[in-house]
Amino acid sequence: MATTVSPLAPAGFPTLPPVAGVRIATANSGIRYKGRDDLMLAVLDEGTTVAGVLTKSLTCSAPVIWCRDSLPRGSARAVVVNAGNANAFTGKAGDATVQATVEAAARIAGCATDEVYVASTGVIGIPLAADAIAKVLPGMVPALKNDSAALEAGARAIMTTDTFAKGSTRQVAIGGTTVTISGFAKGSGMIAPDMATMLGFLFTDAAIAAPALQSMLSEFTERSFNAITVDGDTSTSDTLLLFATGKAGNAPVTDARAPELTDFRKALEEVMLDLALQIVRDGEGATKFVSITLVGAENDVAAKRIALTVANSPLVKTALAGEDANWGRIVAAIGRAGERADRDLIKITIGGTLICAEGMEVPGYDEAPVAAHMKGQEIDVHIDLGIGTGKSRVWTCDLTHGYIDINGSYRS
């Protein structure tokens, strides 16, 4: 966990209203970090439903495999998350650690092991003792609390190279009953999600069936966590879980498109996007927050692929870091994205200034306002391909020497 906070960070951690049916405690596991908590335990009331999206990486962690196998049950009673060791590419030893962890948590919650969810983040390829986490959990039980401080502590305990804790919340009504959504996430590097976030945990006291939760989570992930990139690297451990305790007292909802969920859907997507953008703002070594809007593509899939190609281009990202209005690098990224594009139809605008159109730089182009825009912390890039109705918006950051410094010494 870094000591210097990102210059793009929000003013502070928000006050997250506690969610009825969720108790959280944190502790130091002794696995890697000293002087800080790196282990979170959440115990959920009986009747809690769950949804999740997980990395598609073929070298995913043992916790990801466990969650993937458990999600079809649709119910959850506990969550255990550790930072400092990803428990990925750890073979049978990794499986044994997960098994011991879920058994210990199940005894605490009084539930089946497949109602326990686990996630790990940190160094890849270092096996843990089977009881490395399990032996710490019983001592955390007296500290379990349902309050805002516990939620913030949970957000801080799961951090690795993050420079600030990331939280978000909303309160809306379902059928006249007020419900709360509070959640937190971690992520700073190895950020190019594939059907998930880095690590993210969302809690609501709404009564919503697991299939409806899953439908909403999967849909909104595509426009939030799957629309951000820091460095183009997908983690082995990407896990996003949404838990609904049902304690608010609303009439249970089984259809994700039910009219009574209109406000809830909006609020859930807002929380997810807020957390995703905080992750970009905490990109390792980042000094610029970059929004890329692409319209006029052949279809939405093509639009997103091209936008992400621009967002992941090291040449584009280093130009942003150097405050160099080198729009030719954007042109090059568009051309190699593998989707349809026509030189003479492309228009590129940065900070509201049109730079190129009709296959070349616009007559009388003045780079001064673009250069001035590049010196700010918030950079806006708009690309119009002019060939269709496809559109997408993605977010990224610049690539500075700070990224090399952080990752070159990550294990030391």
XYZ file of C-alpha atoms in Angstrom:
412
model
C 0.000 0.000 0.000
C 1.528 3.252 -1.134
C 2.130 6.177 1.228
C 1.792 8.966 -1.368
C -1.825 9.435 -2.402
C -2.610 9.724 -6.118
C -3.023 13.332 -7.303
C -6.273 12.190 -8.915
C -7.782 10.852 -5.678
C -11.148 12.078 -4.369
C -11.192 14.320 -1.309
C -11.610 11.417 1.097
C -13.331 8.125 1.800
C -17.115 8.563 1.816
C -19.230 7.639 4.815
C -20.840 4.352 3.819
C -24.162 3.691 5.574
C -24.111 0.223 7.159
C -26.141 -2.441 5.401
C -28.475 -4.454 7.621
C -27.420 -8.092 7.713
C -23.711 -7.430 7.089
C -21.048 -7.562 9.828
C -17.376 -6.952 9.028
C -14.093 -7.354 10.888
C -10.474 -6.942 9.804
C -7.156 -8.216 11.123
C -3.500 -8.634 10.280
C -2.855 -12.137 8.951
C 0.923 -11.977 9.083
C 1.093 -13.253 5.505
C 2.985 -10.268 4.106
C 2.188 -6.842 5.515
C 3.256 -5.478 8.873
C 1.563 -2.670 10.751
C -1.736 -2.864 8.889
C -4.794 -5.090 8.548
C -4.749 -7.261 5.424
C -7.605 -9.673 6.079
C -11.349 -9.025 5.935
C -14.144 -11.236 7.189
C -17.785 -10.418 6.417
C -20.591 -12.471 7.940
C -23.973 -12.216 6.241
C -27.409 -12.976 7.655
C -29.276 -16.073 6.581
C -31.245 -15.537 3.374
C -28.580 -13.425 1.646
C -28.473 -13.860 -2.127
C -25.354 -13.383 -4.235
C -24.205 -12.622 -7.771
C -20.706 -12.380 -9.171
C -18.513 -11.839 -12.198
C -15.043 -13.347 -12.302
C -11.944 -13.160 -14.440
C -11.831 -15.298 -17.585
C -8.093 -15.767 -17.148
C -7.052 -19.360 -17.788
C -4.472 -18.999 -15.007
C -7.000 -17.744 -12.475
C -6.526 -18.078 -8.734
C -7.814 -20.852 -6.495
C -10.320 -18.442 -4.859
C -11.752 -17.549 -8.281
C -12.313 -21.237 -9.065
C -14.042 -21.696 -5.709
C -16.357 -18.718 -6.254
C -17.164 -19.831 -9.805
C -18.225 -23.254 -8.523
C -20.249 -21.795 -5.635
C -22.200 -19.055 -7.456
C -24.883 -21.373 -8.922
C -26.183 -21.978 -5.385
C -27.136 -18.305 -5.229
C -26.820 -17.881 -1.462
C -24.028 -16.520 0.723
C -23.244 -16.310 4.436
C -19.612 -15.213 4.586
C -16.817 -13.537 2.619
C -13.082 -13.789 3.342
C -10.593 -11.557 1.524
C -6.840 -11.275 1.986
C -4.241 -8.913 0.510
C -0.549 -9.568 -0.096
C -0.788 -13.027 -1.667
C -2.988 -13.846 -4.662
C -3.060 -17.613 -4.013
C -2.785 -17.957 -7.796
C -0.698 -20.556 -9.627
C -0.154 -22.307 -6.311
C -1.364 -25.769 -7.392
C -2.909 -28.169 -4.889
C -1.506 -26.081 -2.041
C -3.702 -23.192 -3.150
C -6.764 -25.417 -3.186
C -5.934 -26.629 0.334
C -5.687 -23.054 1.593
C -9.081 -22.227 0.142
C -10.626 -25.384 1.610
C -9.312 -24.685 5.091
C -10.438 -21.052 4.838
C -14.003 -21.793 3.786
C -14.349 -24.517 6.402
C -13.259 -22.120 9.148
C -15.579 -19.368 7.905
C -18.483 -21.804 7.558
C -18.107 -22.787 11.207
C -18.274 -19.124 12.185
C -21.337 -18.370 10.050
C -23.039 -21.706 10.683
C -23.456 -22.486 7.012
C -22.359 -24.791 4.202
C -18.902 -24.227 2.739
C -20.330 -23.285 -0.667
C -22.028 -20.317 0.983
C -18.587 -18.891 1.793
C -16.867 -16.691 -0.818
C -13.146 -16.016 -0.898
C -10.861 -13.638 -2.773
C -7.125 -13.009 -2.662
C -4.892 -10.321 -4.142
C -1.138 -9.823 -4.203
C 1.911 -11.718 -5.380
C 1.327 -14.659 -7.733
C 2.946 -18.083 -7.361
C 3.774 -18.230 -3.647
C 1.927 -21.026 -1.791
C 0.437 -20.308 1.619
C 0.199 -22.704 4.527
C -3.208 -24.353 4.463
C -4.221 -22.662 7.716
C -2.563 -19.292 7.030
C -5.952 -17.544 6.887
C -8.171 -20.060 8.657
C -6.249 -19.825 11.924
C -6.834 -16.056 12.106
C -10.590 -16.068 11.498
C -11.897 -17.249 14.902
C -10.137 -14.385 16.656
C -11.909 -11.894 14.395
C -15.420 -12.864 15.487
C -15.621 -10.557 18.551
C -14.697 -7.606 16.316
C -17.518 -8.153 13.798
C -19.533 -4.949 13.492
C -22.318 -3.477 11.408
C -21.270 0.149 11.043
C -19.638 2.637 8.678
C -16.237 2.246 10.315
C -16.252 -1.489 9.624
C -17.004 -0.901 5.952
C -14.133 1.552 5.647
C -11.812 -0.826 7.475
C -12.787 -3.550 5.007
C -11.955 -1.277 2.087
C -8.529 -0.531 3.542
C -7.705 -4.118 4.451
C -7.944 -5.349 0.836
C -5.547 -2.733 -0.607
C -2.188 -3.639 -2.177
C -0.510 -0.908 -4.275
C -3.611 1.280 -3.894
C -2.897 4.775 -2.619
C -6.409 5.319 -1.275
C -9.403 3.252 -0.201
C -12.332 3.229 -2.616
C -15.953 3.290 -1.491
C -19.338 4.333 -2.829
C -22.945 4.306 -1.671
C -26.500 5.139 -2.723
C -29.932 4.959 -1.073
C -33.125 4.561 -3.095
C -36.602 3.101 -2.713
C -38.039 -0.194 -3.903
C -41.845 -0.172 -3.712
C -41.772 2.570 -1.100
C -39.127 0.880 1.061
C -35.748 2.599 1.422
C -32.809 0.352 0.570
C -29.065 0.929 0.827
C -26.231 -0.038 -1.505
C -22.725 0.290 -0.040
C -19.578 -1.143 -1.537
C -15.837 -0.923 -1.893
C -13.172 -2.061 -4.331
C -9.420 -2.259 -4.711
C -7.237 -1.875 -7.769
C -4.343 0.196 -9.026
C -2.249 -1.920 -11.385
C -2.864 -5.037 -13.516
C -6.095 -3.379 -14.563
C -7.811 -4.514 -17.758
C -10.783 -6.461 -16.435
C -12.382 -9.311 -18.337
C -15.911 -9.875 -17.010
C -14.973 -8.532 -13.596
C -13.241 -5.912 -11.556
C -10.030 -6.282 -9.613
C -11.623 -6.971 -6.244
C -15.001 -5.444 -5.499
C -17.673 -6.158 -2.892
C -21.143 -4.631 -2.982
C -23.756 -5.025 -0.256
C -27.447 -4.136 -0.247
C -30.252 -4.773 2.209
C -32.753 -5.141 -0.632
C -34.603 -8.419 -1.115
C -33.712 -9.457 -4.666
C -33.447 -12.980 -6.058
C -30.025 -14.192 -7.159
C -30.891 -14.494 -10.894
C -32.086 -10.874 -10.967
C -28.953 -9.745 -9.121
C -26.790 -11.615 -11.598
C -28.548 -10.088 -14.593
C -27.983 -6.554 -13.323
C -24.397 -7.128 -12.216
C -23.359 -8.660 -15.539
C -25.030 -5.904 -17.562
C -23.593 -3.003 -15.586
C -20.102 -4.506 -15.382
C -19.731 -4.059 -19.132
C -20.265 -0.302 -18.816
C -18.194 0.176 -15.671
C -15.434 -2.189 -14.556
C -15.073 -3.669 -18.032
C -14.735 -0.186 -19.525
C -11.589 0.814 -17.644
C -7.918 0.068 -18.172
C -4.714 1.132 -16.462
C -2.122 -1.052 -18.130
C -3.845 -3.632 -20.330
C -3.107 -6.521 -17.959
C -5.960 -8.726 -16.734
C -5.438 -10.095 -13.230
C -5.604 -13.763 -12.246
C -7.847 -12.756 -9.354
C -10.510 -10.352 -10.695
C -13.615 -10.829 -8.552
C -16.758 -8.724 -8.191
C -19.456 -9.938 -5.797
C -22.860 -8.436 -4.985
C -24.749 -9.538 -1.863
C -28.403 -8.811 -1.030
C -29.407 -9.521 2.561
C -33.132 -8.828 2.188
C -33.238 -7.020 5.548
C -34.745 -3.780 4.231
C -38.180 -5.396 4.208
C -39.218 -4.709 0.623
C -41.352 -7.261 -1.183
C -38.864 -9.697 -2.788
C -38.121 -8.945 -6.432
C -37.393 -11.766 -8.874
C -37.234 -9.927 -12.225
C -34.253 -7.685 -13.017
C -36.516 -5.599 -15.270
C -39.322 -5.185 -12.737
C -40.624 -1.575 -12.679
C -39.991 -1.305 -8.940
C -36.252 -1.821 -9.597
C -35.899 1.213 -11.899
C -34.278 3.439 -9.264
C -32.280 0.561 -7.791
C -30.820 -0.328 -11.174
C -29.715 3.252 -11.729
C -28.188 3.472 -8.256
C -26.349 0.154 -8.571
C -24.798 1.158 -11.881
C -23.790 4.517 -10.396
C -22.014 2.804 -7.485
C -20.231 0.417 -9.842
C -19.105 3.188 -12.186
C -17.995 5.358 -9.278
C -15.783 2.558 -7.934
C -14.429 1.728 -11.384
C -13.433 5.336 -12.049
C -11.778 5.573 -8.633
C -9.602 2.641 -9.680
C -8.509 4.530 -12.792
C -7.784 7.581 -10.642
C -5.508 5.358 -8.575
C -3.686 3.898 -11.579
C -0.101 3.150 -10.623
C 1.930 6.306 -11.210
C -1.024 8.076 -12.853
C -1.166 11.857 -13.182
C -3.941 12.138 -15.793
C -7.519 10.823 -15.769
C -8.570 10.187 -19.367
C -12.050 9.743 -20.826
C -12.282 8.340 -24.362
C -15.630 8.533 -26.138
C -15.926 6.765 -29.479
C -18.964 7.115 -31.735
C -19.778 6.322 -35.342
C -18.370 2.772 -35.287
C -19.881 -0.150 -37.161
C -21.457 -1.415 -33.911
C -21.024 -1.080 -30.143
C -18.622 -4.029 -29.922
C -16.360 -2.488 -32.554
C -16.565 0.882 -30.813
C -15.418 -0.572 -27.515
C -12.603 -2.547 -29.108
C -11.235 0.545 -30.853
C -11.645 2.748 -27.789
C -9.770 0.233 -25.628
C -7.020 -0.061 -28.248
C -6.493 3.689 -27.975
C -6.731 3.567 -24.185
C -4.160 0.755 -23.920
C -1.651 2.191 -26.395
C 1.678 2.821 -24.597
C 2.430 5.535 -27.157
C -0.861 7.318 -26.479
C -0.469 6.956 -22.723
C 3.114 8.240 -22.652
C 2.131 11.200 -24.842
C -0.554 11.989 -22.268
C 2.033 11.746 -19.493
C 4.342 14.092 -21.369
C 1.478 16.507 -22.119
C 2.289 16.098 -25.810
C -0.675 16.709 -28.152
C 0.568 13.978 -30.513
C -2.773 12.989 -32.031
C -1.045 10.858 -34.669
C -0.668 8.173 -32.023
C -4.451 8.041 -31.670
C -4.806 7.687 -35.436
C -2.319 4.800 -35.399
C -4.183 3.001 -32.605
C -7.504 3.335 -34.434
C -5.964 1.845 -37.546
C -4.593 -1.257 -35.844
C -7.621 -2.082 -33.724
C -8.894 -4.635 -36.223
C -12.253 -2.980 -36.783
C -13.597 -1.070 -39.764
C -12.377 2.518 -40.120
C -12.151 4.967 -43.017
C -9.340 7.516 -43.034
C -11.427 10.223 -44.661
C -14.312 9.953 -42.189
C -12.435 10.002 -38.885
C -12.717 13.071 -36.668
C -10.639 13.456 -33.500
C -11.392 16.076 -30.876
C -9.357 16.680 -27.703
C -10.654 18.996 -25.021
C -13.360 20.244 -27.364
C -10.951 21.211 -30.162
C -11.389 19.468 -33.508
C -7.971 18.315 -34.726
C -8.483 16.220 -37.844
C -11.200 15.535 -40.393
C -11.457 14.474 -44.045
C -8.283 12.433 -43.792
C -5.958 15.138 -42.491
C -5.371 17.902 -39.983
C -8.127 20.525 -40.177
C -7.115 23.757 -41.931
C -5.880 26.376 -39.518
C -5.550 23.908 -36.635
C -4.139 25.652 -33.570
C -2.464 23.244 -31.144
C -2.362 25.791 -28.309
C -5.771 25.005 -26.722
C -5.134 21.261 -27.012
C -1.713 21.666 -25.399
C -3.318 23.674 -22.605
C -5.951 20.955 -22.103
C -3.221 18.296 -21.908
C -1.643 20.113 -18.974
C -4.726 19.508 -16.865
C -5.478 16.408 -14.802
C -8.704 15.590 -16.676
C -8.270 14.750 -20.365
C -11.206 14.307 -22.747
C -10.773 12.536 -26.094
C -13.664 12.234 -28.581
C -13.408 10.107 -31.725
C -16.048 9.918 -34.451
C -15.482 7.193 -37.053
C -18.412 8.376 -39.158
C -19.416 4.950 -40.481
C -22.191 3.679 -38.204
C -24.127 4.015 -34.957
C -21.800 2.069 -32.657
C -20.612 3.904 -29.564
C -18.616 3.274 -26.410
C -16.961 5.145 -23.580
C -13.896 3.943 -21.713
C -11.582 5.420 -19.121
C -7.839 5.161 -18.652
C -4.845 7.039 -17.247
C -1.426 8.075 -18.452
C 1.712 5.924 -18.248
C 4.534 7.473 -16.249
C 7.861 6.348 -14.839
C 6.023 5.909 -11.554
C 4.368 2.795 -12.993
C 7.802 1.277 -13.639
C 9.036 2.227 -10.170
C 6.059 0.554 -8.485
C 6.072 -2.640 -10.514
C 9.824 -2.990 -10.740
C 9.993 -3.323 -6.963
C 6.614 -4.948 -6.254
C 8.008 -8.073 -4.572
C 10.701 -6.295 -2.556
